[in-house]
Amino acid sequence: MIELIPDAGISQQRLDAMYNYRLERIRAVMAEHNISLSILTSPVNLRYAVNFDEYLMFQSHIPTAHLFIPLEGPVTLFGASQRHHANVDSYQGSRFATPFDGGLDLSRQSQRIVADIERFIRDHQLHNAGSRIALERFSPLISQQLVSKGYRLTDGEALIEQAKLIKHPTEIDCIRHSIAVAELGIHKMHTALQPGITENQLWSVIHQVNIAHGGDWIEGKMLASGQRTNPWLQEATSKVIEAGDMVAFDTDMIGPQGYLADISRSWICGGGRGTAEQRDAYQHAYDEIHHNMELIRPGVSFSELSEIAFARKKEYREQRYVCAFHGAGMSDEHPKIYYGEDWQGNGYDGVLEENMVICVESYSGVKGGRDGVKLEEMVRVTANGYEKLSTYPYEESLLK
């Protein structure tokens, strides 16, 4: 039986205030960008907007629900099977614009959705001069029909990412709770790590803890051992973990209330000092994480963070992680702050603000080497710097 961690007194009243804040954030961004109607399908963004929590992974690849958020007027949810969702004023039947539900010719179903959109705009007088519709990932047939009818479209995903940036205090507490659940799972994984266990068996431990607490899912199977830790991004398999193997993982856990716990640690199976290669990689990742956390403060730009980030040793540069920092909330979120080597091709600018949540990343592994180390922390941007939200201890025996 999995013991349960208390939810830190997050009452329904506090949750309701958080739901109101999230909807207000969306509408504030809509007003800023002259958007009269937002239409959402992403399960993460439906959760953010109205706490939609039905078959979220199914919704991610066979969307059966979509949400209309007008700048002013009734929030309308199409296709929900339940009627408890926050701030939804009206429920309508589903319009199935997927091959699974609507067949291989989606033209008729797309026309019905477009007719719904036009009726909604007309009934609520949303077609103001110069206004736009923010649309998430529908069939391109829908976008094409709307454009042919003269509607101006913009990307709904970018709109919601902007809204998500600044967290409500209850969001921060929900993130703390997800982290606490994840760290209980990490502790149980650490205890279960013995020679002879497989990567999949070890990884299943944190899943059980998450589900026992009402968590949602884990984004991947980011656990590897031994030579499979180098290079990174090799997911868990049936490989048997042996004594002396480095074991590295990244939780990527969507926990209770839909909030992310994104923490990485690396251990030696059986403990001990490990090899010189293992200790050097661990120290390098540890130094990077701690240097880069100290750079976090409101007002610092993404480009500046990229420029002043930890100076990685030459031997660890080629296999650097995909970013040095990234946002977090209900999943990995904007921004993604690249290493200097990747900035020219991929980087974009912006500024850190108070109550953003940022993940600080490091993967350290020499190309052609046996072992790699993955470490990651979650921090909140405070008025004067940062607050570290993740707390799981490091392996002192691997630090020089």
mmCIF file of C-alpha atoms in Angstrom:
data_model
loop_
_atom_site.group_PDB
_atom_site.id
_atom_site.type_symbol
_atom_site.label_atom_id
_atom_site.label_comp_id
_atom_site.label_asym_id
_atom_site.label_seq_id
_atom_site.Cartn_x
_atom_site.Cartn_y
_atom_site.Cartn_z
ATOM 1 C CA MET A 1 0.000 0.000 0.000
ATOM 2 C CA ILE A 2 1.371 3.433 -0.980
ATOM 3 C CA GLU A 3 1.255 5.958 1.851
ATOM 4 C CA LEU A 4 -0.305 9.259 0.774
ATOM 5 C CA ILE A 5 1.192 12.718 1.190
ATOM 6 C CA PRO A 6 -1.252 15.405 2.431
ATOM 7 C CA ASP A 7 -2.082 18.038 -0.181
ATOM 8 C CA ALA A 8 -0.776 20.921 1.986
ATOM 9 C CA GLY A 9 -4.236 22.316 2.685
ATOM 10 C CA ILE A 10 -5.195 23.135 -0.896
ATOM 11 C CA SER A 11 -8.917 23.641 -0.281
ATOM 12 C CA GLN A 12 -11.632 23.669 -2.928
ATOM 13 C CA GLN A 13 -12.003 27.392 -2.319
ATOM 14 C CA ARG A 14 -8.353 27.925 -3.184
ATOM 15 C CA LEU A 15 -8.669 25.707 -6.239
ATOM 16 C CA ASP A 16 -11.695 27.655 -7.446
ATOM 17 C CA ALA A 17 -9.764 30.920 -7.087
ATOM 18 C CA MET A 18 -6.919 29.359 -9.095
ATOM 19 C CA TYR A 19 -9.302 28.233 -11.850
ATOM 20 C CA ASN A 20 -10.726 31.757 -12.037
ATOM 21 C CA TYR A 21 -7.218 33.212 -12.233
ATOM 22 C CA ARG A 22 -6.249 30.891 -15.088
ATOM 23 C CA LEU A 23 -9.303 31.816 -17.157
ATOM 24 C CA GLU A 24 -8.700 35.496 -16.444
ATOM 25 C CA ARG A 25 -5.096 35.115 -17.606
ATOM 26 C CA ILE A 26 -6.278 33.654 -20.911
ATOM 27 C CA ARG A 27 -8.767 36.447 -21.465
ATOM 28 C CA ALA A 28 -6.218 39.113 -20.561
ATOM 29 C CA VAL A 29 -3.849 37.782 -23.228
ATOM 30 C CA MET A 30 -6.733 37.583 -25.702
ATOM 31 C CA ALA A 31 -7.529 41.252 -25.084
ATOM 32 C CA GLU A 32 -3.855 42.190 -25.460
ATOM 33 C CA HIS A 33 -3.718 40.542 -28.899
ATOM 34 C CA ASN A 34 -7.210 41.534 -30.127
ATOM 35 C CA ILE A 35 -8.513 37.957 -30.090
ATOM 36 C CA SER A 36 -12.285 37.623 -29.826
ATOM 37 C CA LEU A 37 -12.482 33.819 -29.625
ATOM 38 C CA SER A 38 -10.074 31.062 -28.585
ATOM 39 C CA ILE A 39 -10.738 27.449 -29.550
ATOM 40 C CA LEU A 40 -8.736 24.856 -27.594
ATOM 41 C CA THR A 41 -8.168 21.131 -28.085
ATOM 42 C CA SER A 42 -4.861 20.389 -26.290
ATOM 43 C CA PRO A 43 -5.551 18.271 -23.186
ATOM 44 C CA VAL A 44 -3.026 20.284 -21.183
ATOM 45 C CA ASN A 45 -4.578 23.583 -22.230
ATOM 46 C CA LEU A 46 -8.116 22.313 -21.631
ATOM 47 C CA ARG A 47 -6.949 21.395 -18.114
ATOM 48 C CA TYR A 48 -5.489 24.876 -17.663
ATOM 49 C CA ALA A 49 -8.561 26.685 -18.979
ATOM 50 C CA VAL A 50 -11.434 24.767 -17.315
ATOM 51 C CA ASN A 51 -9.784 21.908 -15.378
ATOM 52 C CA PHE A 52 -10.887 19.409 -18.033
ATOM 53 C CA ASP A 53 -9.681 16.016 -16.782
ATOM 54 C CA GLU A 54 -11.334 13.395 -19.006
ATOM 55 C CA TYR A 55 -9.244 10.820 -20.885
ATOM 56 C CA LEU A 56 -6.422 13.296 -21.308
ATOM 57 C CA MET A 57 -3.987 11.005 -23.110
ATOM 58 C CA PHE A 58 -6.774 9.873 -25.450
ATOM 59 C CA GLN A 59 -7.624 13.531 -26.085
ATOM 60 C CA SER A 60 -3.987 14.142 -27.040
ATOM 61 C CA HIS A 61 -4.245 11.955 -30.152
ATOM 62 C CA ILE A 62 -7.991 11.539 -30.759
ATOM 63 C CA PRO A 63 -9.479 14.878 -29.680
ATOM 64 C CA THR A 64 -13.138 14.399 -28.879
ATOM 65 C CA ALA A 65 -13.578 17.669 -26.972
ATOM 66 C CA HIS A 66 -12.946 21.291 -27.833
ATOM 67 C CA LEU A 67 -13.528 24.510 -25.948
ATOM 68 C CA PHE A 68 -14.769 27.932 -27.054
ATOM 69 C CA ILE A 69 -13.500 30.814 -24.885
ATOM 70 C CA PRO A 70 -14.922 34.143 -26.045
ATOM 71 C CA LEU A 71 -13.378 37.389 -24.866
ATOM 72 C CA GLU A 72 -16.846 38.090 -23.468
ATOM 73 C CA GLY A 73 -19.635 35.544 -23.326
ATOM 74 C CA PRO A 74 -20.263 31.927 -22.285
ATOM 75 C CA VAL A 75 -17.394 29.470 -22.097
ATOM 76 C CA THR A 76 -18.694 26.513 -24.104
ATOM 77 C CA LEU A 77 -17.337 22.955 -24.008
ATOM 78 C CA PHE A 78 -18.114 20.542 -26.841
ATOM 79 C CA GLY A 79 -17.854 16.786 -26.324
ATOM 80 C CA ALA A 80 -17.413 16.462 -22.567
ATOM 81 C CA SER A 81 -19.033 13.434 -20.952
ATOM 82 C CA GLN A 82 -19.082 15.054 -17.498
ATOM 83 C CA ARG A 83 -20.503 18.375 -16.300
ATOM 84 C CA HIS A 84 -18.259 19.408 -13.424
ATOM 85 C CA HIS A 85 -15.624 21.462 -15.228
ATOM 86 C CA ALA A 86 -14.602 24.835 -13.819
ATOM 87 C CA ASN A 87 -16.143 27.994 -15.339
ATOM 88 C CA VAL A 88 -17.913 26.170 -18.179
ATOM 89 C CA ASP A 89 -21.211 27.955 -18.883
ATOM 90 C CA SER A 90 -22.571 25.683 -21.623
ATOM 91 C CA TYR A 91 -22.084 22.069 -22.721
ATOM 92 C CA GLN A 92 -22.668 20.934 -26.299
ATOM 93 C CA GLY A 93 -22.406 17.612 -28.101
ATOM 94 C CA SER A 94 -19.191 16.584 -29.791
ATOM 95 C CA ARG A 95 -18.175 17.294 -33.385
ATOM 96 C CA PHE A 96 -15.803 14.482 -34.301
ATOM 97 C CA ALA A 97 -13.114 15.757 -36.667
ATOM 98 C CA THR A 98 -10.911 12.666 -36.464
ATOM 99 C CA PRO A 99 -10.745 9.550 -38.669
ATOM 100 C CA PHE A 100 -11.522 7.352 -35.660
ATOM 101 C CA ASP A 101 -14.832 9.083 -34.962
ATOM 102 C CA GLY A 102 -15.703 10.759 -38.251
ATOM 103 C CA GLY A 103 -14.337 8.469 -40.956
ATOM 104 C CA LEU A 104 -11.608 9.068 -43.504
ATOM 105 C CA ASP A 105 -13.363 11.965 -45.234
ATOM 106 C CA LEU A 106 -13.440 14.772 -42.683
ATOM 107 C CA SER A 107 -14.908 17.434 -44.956
ATOM 108 C CA ARG A 108 -18.487 17.106 -43.645
ATOM 109 C CA GLN A 109 -17.462 17.071 -39.988
ATOM 110 C CA SER A 110 -15.142 20.030 -40.577
ATOM 111 C CA GLN A 111 -17.992 21.984 -42.148
ATOM 112 C CA ARG A 112 -20.139 21.308 -39.078
ATOM 113 C CA ILE A 113 -17.432 22.636 -36.748
ATOM 114 C CA VAL A 114 -16.972 25.727 -38.901
ATOM 115 C CA ALA A 115 -20.753 26.260 -38.806
ATOM 116 C CA ASP A 116 -20.614 26.027 -34.995
ATOM 117 C CA ILE A 117 -17.856 28.639 -34.926
ATOM 118 C CA GLU A 118 -19.738 31.002 -37.219
ATOM 119 C CA ARG A 119 -22.955 30.603 -35.217
ATOM 120 C CA PHE A 120 -21.123 31.241 -31.948
ATOM 121 C CA ILE A 121 -19.447 34.365 -33.333
ATOM 122 C CA ARG A 122 -22.751 35.657 -34.652
ATOM 123 C CA ASP A 123 -24.779 34.878 -31.529
ATOM 124 C CA HIS A 124 -22.276 36.577 -29.239
ATOM 125 C CA GLN A 125 -21.290 39.426 -31.564
ATOM 126 C CA LEU A 126 -17.599 38.516 -31.585
ATOM 127 C CA HIS A 127 -16.679 39.479 -35.148
ATOM 128 C CA ASN A 128 -15.292 42.917 -34.372
ATOM 129 C CA ALA A 129 -13.155 44.843 -36.828
ATOM 130 C CA GLY A 130 -9.617 43.479 -36.892
ATOM 131 C CA SER A 131 -10.301 40.763 -34.306
ATOM 132 C CA ARG A 132 -8.898 37.274 -34.690
ATOM 133 C CA ILE A 133 -9.666 33.682 -33.769
ATOM 134 C CA ALA A 134 -6.999 31.780 -31.823
ATOM 135 C CA LEU A 135 -7.099 28.186 -33.030
ATOM 136 C CA GLU A 136 -5.263 25.159 -31.670
ATOM 137 C CA ARG A 137 -4.463 21.974 -33.585
ATOM 138 C CA PHE A 138 -7.516 21.033 -35.612
ATOM 139 C CA SER A 139 -7.716 19.422 -39.020
ATOM 140 C CA PRO A 140 -6.274 21.851 -41.603
ATOM 141 C CA LEU A 141 -9.636 21.583 -43.361
ATOM 142 C CA ILE A 142 -11.115 23.713 -40.581
ATOM 143 C CA SER A 143 -8.417 26.370 -40.855
ATOM 144 C CA GLN A 144 -8.735 26.457 -44.638
ATOM 145 C CA GLN A 145 -12.493 26.928 -44.494
ATOM 146 C CA LEU A 146 -12.263 29.700 -41.909
ATOM 147 C CA VAL A 147 -9.631 31.556 -43.921
ATOM 148 C CA SER A 148 -11.704 31.180 -47.109
ATOM 149 C CA LYS A 149 -14.605 32.813 -45.262
ATOM 150 C CA GLY A 150 -12.470 35.816 -44.333
ATOM 151 C CA TYR A 151 -11.653 35.056 -40.707
ATOM 152 C CA ARG A 152 -8.247 36.034 -39.350
ATOM 153 C CA LEU A 153 -6.519 33.220 -37.458
ATOM 154 C CA THR A 154 -3.673 33.107 -34.965
ATOM 155 C CA ASP A 155 -2.002 30.319 -33.011
ATOM 156 C CA GLY A 156 -3.960 29.354 -29.900
ATOM 157 C CA GLU A 157 -1.085 27.383 -28.397
ATOM 158 C CA ALA A 158 1.137 30.479 -28.247
ATOM 159 C CA LEU A 159 -1.700 32.397 -26.600
ATOM 160 C CA ILE A 160 -2.084 29.851 -23.787
ATOM 161 C CA GLU A 161 1.673 29.567 -23.263
ATOM 162 C CA GLN A 162 1.780 33.316 -22.638
ATOM 163 C CA ALA A 163 -1.106 33.034 -20.183
ATOM 164 C CA LYS A 164 0.590 30.207 -18.268
ATOM 165 C CA LEU A 165 3.807 32.089 -17.608
ATOM 166 C CA ILE A 166 2.953 33.729 -14.276
ATOM 167 C CA LYS A 167 1.736 31.292 -11.635
ATOM 168 C CA HIS A 168 -0.999 31.887 -9.071
ATOM 169 C CA PRO A 169 0.111 31.158 -5.463
ATOM 170 C CA THR A 170 -2.093 28.048 -5.442
ATOM 171 C CA GLU A 171 -0.434 26.878 -8.655
ATOM 172 C CA ILE A 172 2.911 27.101 -6.863
ATOM 173 C CA ASP A 173 1.513 25.016 -4.018
ATOM 174 C CA CYS A 174 0.129 22.464 -6.496
ATOM 175 C CA ILE A 175 3.600 22.238 -8.029
ATOM 176 C CA ARG A 176 5.084 21.776 -4.546
ATOM 177 C CA HIS A 177 2.636 18.930 -3.957
ATOM 178 C CA SER A 178 3.503 17.250 -7.266
ATOM 179 C CA ILE A 179 7.180 17.572 -6.375
ATOM 180 C CA ALA A 180 6.550 16.007 -2.960
ATOM 181 C CA VAL A 181 4.740 13.095 -4.639
ATOM 182 C CA ALA A 182 7.552 12.703 -7.166
ATOM 183 C CA GLU A 183 10.183 12.788 -4.436
ATOM 184 C CA LEU A 184 8.347 10.076 -2.517
ATOM 185 C CA GLY A 185 8.476 8.049 -5.737
ATOM 186 C CA ILE A 186 12.169 8.865 -6.135
ATOM 187 C CA HIS A 187 12.848 7.728 -2.571
ATOM 188 C CA LYS A 188 11.051 4.445 -3.198
ATOM 189 C CA MET A 189 13.008 3.980 -6.448
ATOM 190 C CA HIS A 190 16.239 4.651 -4.555
ATOM 191 C CA THR A 191 15.291 2.039 -1.968
ATOM 192 C CA ALA A 192 14.307 -0.462 -4.673
ATOM 193 C CA LEU A 193 17.553 0.008 -6.639
ATOM 194 C CA GLN A 194 19.369 -3.295 -6.194
ATOM 195 C CA PRO A 195 21.399 -5.383 -8.646
ATOM 196 C CA GLY A 196 19.060 -7.575 -10.692
ATOM 197 C CA ILE A 197 16.137 -5.156 -11.000
ATOM 198 C CA THR A 198 15.303 -4.096 -14.553
ATOM 199 C CA GLU A 199 15.061 -0.499 -15.720
ATOM 200 C CA ASN A 200 11.339 -0.951 -16.383
ATOM 201 C CA GLN A 201 10.718 -2.431 -12.950
ATOM 202 C CA LEU A 202 12.524 0.453 -11.274
ATOM 203 C CA TRP A 203 10.717 3.040 -13.383
ATOM 204 C CA SER A 204 7.318 1.554 -12.561
ATOM 205 C CA VAL A 205 7.739 2.550 -8.906
ATOM 206 C CA ILE A 206 7.253 6.268 -9.505
ATOM 207 C CA HIS A 207 4.236 5.574 -11.733
ATOM 208 C CA GLN A 208 2.541 3.708 -8.895
ATOM 209 C CA VAL A 209 3.186 6.530 -6.441
ATOM 210 C CA ASN A 210 1.889 9.128 -8.894
ATOM 211 C CA ILE A 211 -1.329 7.261 -9.693
ATOM 212 C CA ALA A 212 -1.968 6.548 -5.989
ATOM 213 C CA HIS A 213 -2.015 10.336 -5.451
ATOM 214 C CA GLY A 214 -4.373 11.039 -8.355
ATOM 215 C CA GLY A 215 -1.614 12.082 -10.725
ATOM 216 C CA ASP A 216 -2.105 11.930 -14.476
ATOM 217 C CA TRP A 217 0.816 10.454 -16.413
ATOM 218 C CA ILE A 218 4.565 10.514 -17.021
ATOM 219 C CA GLU A 219 5.743 12.063 -20.276
ATOM 220 C CA GLY A 220 8.330 9.428 -21.136
ATOM 221 C CA LYS A 221 10.408 6.554 -19.774
ATOM 222 C CA MET A 222 13.516 8.587 -19.065
ATOM 223 C CA LEU A 223 15.520 6.115 -17.038
ATOM 224 C CA ALA A 224 18.709 4.429 -18.210
ATOM 225 C CA SER A 225 21.552 2.501 -16.616
ATOM 226 C CA GLY A 226 25.169 1.626 -17.303
ATOM 227 C CA GLN A 227 26.285 2.288 -20.872
ATOM 228 C CA ARG A 228 22.736 3.310 -21.774
ATOM 229 C CA THR A 229 23.227 6.538 -19.799
ATOM 230 C CA ASN A 230 25.553 7.737 -22.562
ATOM 231 C CA PRO A 231 24.296 9.325 -24.733
ATOM 232 C CA TRP A 232 21.178 10.590 -22.991
ATOM 233 C CA LEU A 233 17.527 10.249 -24.123
ATOM 234 C CA GLN A 234 17.505 6.438 -24.096
ATOM 235 C CA GLU A 235 14.278 5.300 -22.453
ATOM 236 C CA ALA A 236 13.857 2.465 -19.945
ATOM 237 C CA THR A 237 13.998 -1.114 -21.198
ATOM 238 C CA SER A 238 14.084 -4.618 -19.755
ATOM 239 C CA LYS A 239 17.848 -4.274 -19.247
ATOM 240 C CA VAL A 240 18.975 -5.695 -15.897
ATOM 241 C CA ILE A 241 20.767 -3.127 -13.733
ATOM 242 C CA GLU A 242 24.087 -4.346 -12.390
ATOM 243 C CA ALA A 243 26.181 -3.370 -9.384
ATOM 244 C CA GLY A 244 28.295 -0.320 -10.181
ATOM 245 C CA ASP A 245 25.999 0.896 -12.985
ATOM 246 C CA MET A 246 25.173 4.571 -13.123
ATOM 247 C CA VAL A 247 21.385 4.947 -13.072
ATOM 248 C CA ALA A 248 20.030 8.272 -14.354
ATOM 249 C CA PHE A 249 16.434 9.431 -14.725
ATOM 250 C CA ASP A 250 14.187 12.419 -15.394
ATOM 251 C CA THR A 251 10.748 12.258 -13.736
ATOM 252 C CA ASP A 252 8.745 14.297 -16.325
ATOM 253 C CA MET A 253 5.761 13.521 -14.074
ATOM 254 C CA ILE A 254 2.356 15.124 -14.574
ATOM 255 C CA GLY A 255 1.091 14.792 -11.051
ATOM 256 C CA PRO A 256 -1.956 15.768 -8.961
ATOM 257 C CA GLN A 257 -4.062 18.633 -10.353
ATOM 258 C CA GLY A 258 -2.153 18.224 -13.626
ATOM 259 C CA TYR A 259 1.061 19.924 -12.467
ATOM 260 C CA LEU A 260 4.548 18.904 -13.518
ATOM 261 C CA ALA A 261 7.320 17.577 -11.302
ATOM 262 C CA ASP A 262 10.461 17.624 -13.454
ATOM 263 C CA ILE A 263 13.439 16.380 -11.447
ATOM 264 C CA SER A 264 16.552 14.430 -12.433
ATOM 265 C CA ARG A 265 18.968 12.492 -10.291
ATOM 266 C CA SER A 266 21.718 9.937 -10.941
ATOM 267 C CA TRP A 267 22.865 7.145 -8.631
ATOM 268 C CA ILE A 268 25.359 4.286 -8.515
ATOM 269 C CA CYS A 269 23.649 0.914 -8.126
ATOM 270 C CA GLY A 270 25.007 -0.418 -4.856
ATOM 271 C CA GLY A 271 26.314 3.005 -3.808
ATOM 272 C CA GLY A 272 29.937 3.877 -3.200
ATOM 273 C CA ARG A 273 32.387 6.243 -4.856
ATOM 274 C CA GLY A 274 31.998 4.890 -8.381
ATOM 275 C CA THR A 275 34.657 5.293 -11.038
ATOM 276 C CA ALA A 276 36.684 8.402 -11.780
ATOM 277 C CA GLU A 277 34.636 8.878 -14.978
ATOM 278 C CA GLN A 278 31.373 8.666 -13.027
ATOM 279 C CA ARG A 279 32.569 11.122 -10.381
ATOM 280 C CA ASP A 280 33.842 13.647 -12.930
ATOM 281 C CA ALA A 281 30.562 13.600 -14.875
ATOM 282 C CA TYR A 282 28.567 13.913 -11.656
ATOM 283 C CA GLN A 283 30.645 16.832 -10.381
ATOM 284 C CA HIS A 284 30.372 18.600 -13.739
ATOM 285 C CA ALA A 285 26.568 18.267 -13.778
ATOM 286 C CA TYR A 286 26.344 19.334 -10.131
ATOM 287 C CA ASP A 287 28.506 22.413 -10.747
ATOM 288 C CA GLU A 288 26.446 23.376 -13.794
ATOM 289 C CA ILE A 289 23.130 23.108 -11.962
ATOM 290 C CA HIS A 290 24.319 25.179 -9.017
ATOM 291 C CA HIS A 291 26.022 27.847 -11.122
ATOM 292 C CA ASN A 292 22.960 28.271 -13.312
ATOM 293 C CA MET A 293 20.458 28.391 -10.451
ATOM 294 C CA GLU A 294 22.316 31.432 -9.091
ATOM 295 C CA LEU A 295 21.624 33.276 -12.362
ATOM 296 C CA ILE A 296 17.848 33.099 -11.910
ATOM 297 C CA ARG A 297 16.233 36.448 -11.077
ATOM 298 C CA PRO A 298 13.436 38.632 -12.437
ATOM 299 C CA GLY A 299 14.493 40.925 -15.267
ATOM 300 C CA VAL A 300 17.256 38.723 -16.679
ATOM 301 C CA SER A 301 16.748 38.024 -20.371
ATOM 302 C CA PHE A 302 16.756 34.607 -21.990
ATOM 303 C CA SER A 303 19.678 35.631 -24.202
ATOM 304 C CA GLU A 304 21.665 36.835 -21.190
ATOM 305 C CA LEU A 305 21.062 33.542 -19.384
ATOM 306 C CA SER A 306 22.355 31.705 -22.436
ATOM 307 C CA GLU A 307 25.469 33.904 -22.536
ATOM 308 C CA ILE A 308 26.386 33.721 -18.848
ATOM 309 C CA ALA A 309 25.415 30.090 -18.248
ATOM 310 C CA PHE A 310 27.960 27.657 -16.840
ATOM 311 C CA ALA A 311 31.077 27.249 -19.000
ATOM 312 C CA ARG A 312 30.968 23.530 -19.703
ATOM 313 C CA LYS A 313 34.203 21.606 -20.083
ATOM 314 C CA LYS A 314 35.162 20.971 -23.675
ATOM 315 C CA GLU A 315 34.723 17.210 -23.393
ATOM 316 C CA TYR A 316 31.108 17.632 -22.251
ATOM 317 C CA ARG A 317 29.961 20.197 -24.825
ATOM 318 C CA GLU A 318 29.124 17.973 -27.768
ATOM 319 C CA GLN A 319 26.596 15.874 -25.849
ATOM 320 C CA ARG A 320 25.002 18.799 -24.007
ATOM 321 C CA TYR A 321 21.340 18.612 -23.103
ATOM 322 C CA VAL A 322 18.721 20.160 -25.407
ATOM 323 C CA CYS A 323 18.537 23.304 -23.239
ATOM 324 C CA ALA A 324 20.020 24.862 -20.133
ATOM 325 C CA PHE A 325 16.698 26.111 -18.712
ATOM 326 C CA HIS A 326 13.013 25.749 -19.504
ATOM 327 C CA GLY A 327 9.655 26.788 -18.101
ATOM 328 C CA ALA A 328 7.353 24.453 -16.202
ATOM 329 C CA GLY A 329 3.768 24.359 -14.999
ATOM 330 C CA MET A 330 1.260 21.809 -16.279
ATOM 331 C CA SER A 331 4.003 20.393 -18.516
ATOM 332 C CA ASP A 332 7.231 21.658 -20.007
ATOM 333 C CA GLU A 333 6.316 25.230 -20.900
ATOM 334 C CA HIS A 334 7.667 28.338 -22.583
ATOM 335 C CA PRO A 335 10.443 29.410 -22.472
ATOM 336 C CA LYS A 336 13.117 26.988 -23.633
ATOM 337 C CA ILE A 337 16.479 28.677 -23.119
ATOM 338 C CA TYR A 338 19.187 27.187 -25.285
ATOM 339 C CA TYR A 339 22.907 26.814 -24.776
ATOM 340 C CA GLY A 340 25.046 29.426 -26.507
ATOM 341 C CA GLU A 341 26.100 26.901 -29.162
ATOM 342 C CA ASP A 342 22.458 26.473 -30.178
ATOM 343 C CA TRP A 343 21.229 30.028 -29.733
ATOM 344 C CA GLN A 344 21.756 31.321 -33.257
ATOM 345 C CA GLY A 345 19.634 28.624 -34.857
ATOM 346 C CA ASN A 346 16.981 28.160 -32.179
ATOM 347 C CA GLY A 347 17.079 30.894 -29.554
ATOM 348 C CA TYR A 348 14.377 33.502 -28.911
ATOM 349 C CA ASP A 349 14.384 36.249 -26.343
ATOM 350 C CA GLY A 350 12.223 37.275 -23.420
ATOM 351 C CA VAL A 351 12.593 38.136 -19.751
ATOM 352 C CA LEU A 352 12.170 36.153 -16.535
ATOM 353 C CA GLU A 353 9.400 37.446 -14.276
ATOM 354 C CA GLU A 354 8.458 36.819 -10.673
ATOM 355 C CA ASN A 355 6.416 33.626 -10.137
ATOM 356 C CA MET A 356 7.582 31.911 -13.274
ATOM 357 C CA VAL A 357 8.737 28.342 -12.581
ATOM 358 C CA ILE A 358 11.973 27.327 -14.265
ATOM 359 C CA CYS A 359 13.763 23.991 -14.590
ATOM 360 C CA VAL A 360 17.566 24.052 -14.533
ATOM 361 C CA GLU A 361 19.082 21.188 -16.532
ATOM 362 C CA SER A 362 22.352 19.344 -16.958
ATOM 363 C CA TYR A 363 23.402 16.231 -18.805
ATOM 364 C CA SER A 364 27.125 15.474 -18.610
ATOM 365 C CA GLY A 365 28.590 12.619 -20.603
ATOM 366 C CA VAL A 366 31.739 12.413 -22.723
ATOM 367 C CA LYS A 367 31.146 11.273 -26.295
ATOM 368 C CA GLY A 368 32.212 7.644 -26.541
ATOM 369 C CA GLY A 369 32.337 7.307 -22.763
ATOM 370 C CA ARG A 370 30.533 4.706 -20.728
ATOM 371 C CA ASP A 371 28.567 6.817 -18.272
ATOM 372 C CA GLY A 372 26.520 9.986 -18.266
ATOM 373 C CA VAL A 373 24.866 11.938 -15.459
ATOM 374 C CA LYS A 374 21.504 13.729 -15.544
ATOM 375 C CA LEU A 375 20.581 16.307 -12.887
ATOM 376 C CA GLU A 376 17.702 18.786 -12.843
ATOM 377 C CA GLU A 377 16.101 21.154 -10.329
ATOM 378 C CA MET A 378 12.882 23.175 -10.300
ATOM 379 C CA VAL A 379 12.925 26.767 -9.029
ATOM 380 C CA ARG A 380 10.458 29.610 -8.628
ATOM 381 C CA VAL A 381 11.522 33.096 -9.698
ATOM 382 C CA THR A 382 11.135 35.339 -6.636
ATOM 383 C CA ALA A 383 11.221 39.115 -6.279
ATOM 384 C CA ASN A 384 14.976 39.046 -5.633
ATOM 385 C CA GLY A 385 16.229 35.766 -7.074
ATOM 386 C CA TYR A 386 14.937 32.228 -6.838
ATOM 387 C CA GLU A 387 13.462 29.634 -4.502
ATOM 388 C CA LYS A 388 14.461 26.015 -5.025
ATOM 389 C CA LEU A 389 11.295 23.906 -5.100
ATOM 390 C CA SER A 390 12.808 20.431 -5.571
ATOM 391 C CA THR A 391 14.603 19.054 -2.529
ATOM 392 C CA TYR A 392 15.801 15.483 -3.131
ATOM 393 C CA PRO A 393 19.414 15.140 -1.905
ATOM 394 C CA TYR A 394 22.469 14.590 -4.074
ATOM 395 C CA GLU A 395 24.937 11.735 -3.864
ATOM 396 C CA GLU A 396 27.687 13.164 -1.651
ATOM 397 C CA SER A 397 29.885 10.148 -2.345
ATOM 398 C CA LEU A 398 30.114 11.172 -6.029
ATOM 399 C CA LEU A 399 31.196 14.742 -5.295
ATOM 400 C CA LYS A 400 34.915 15.428 -5.198
#
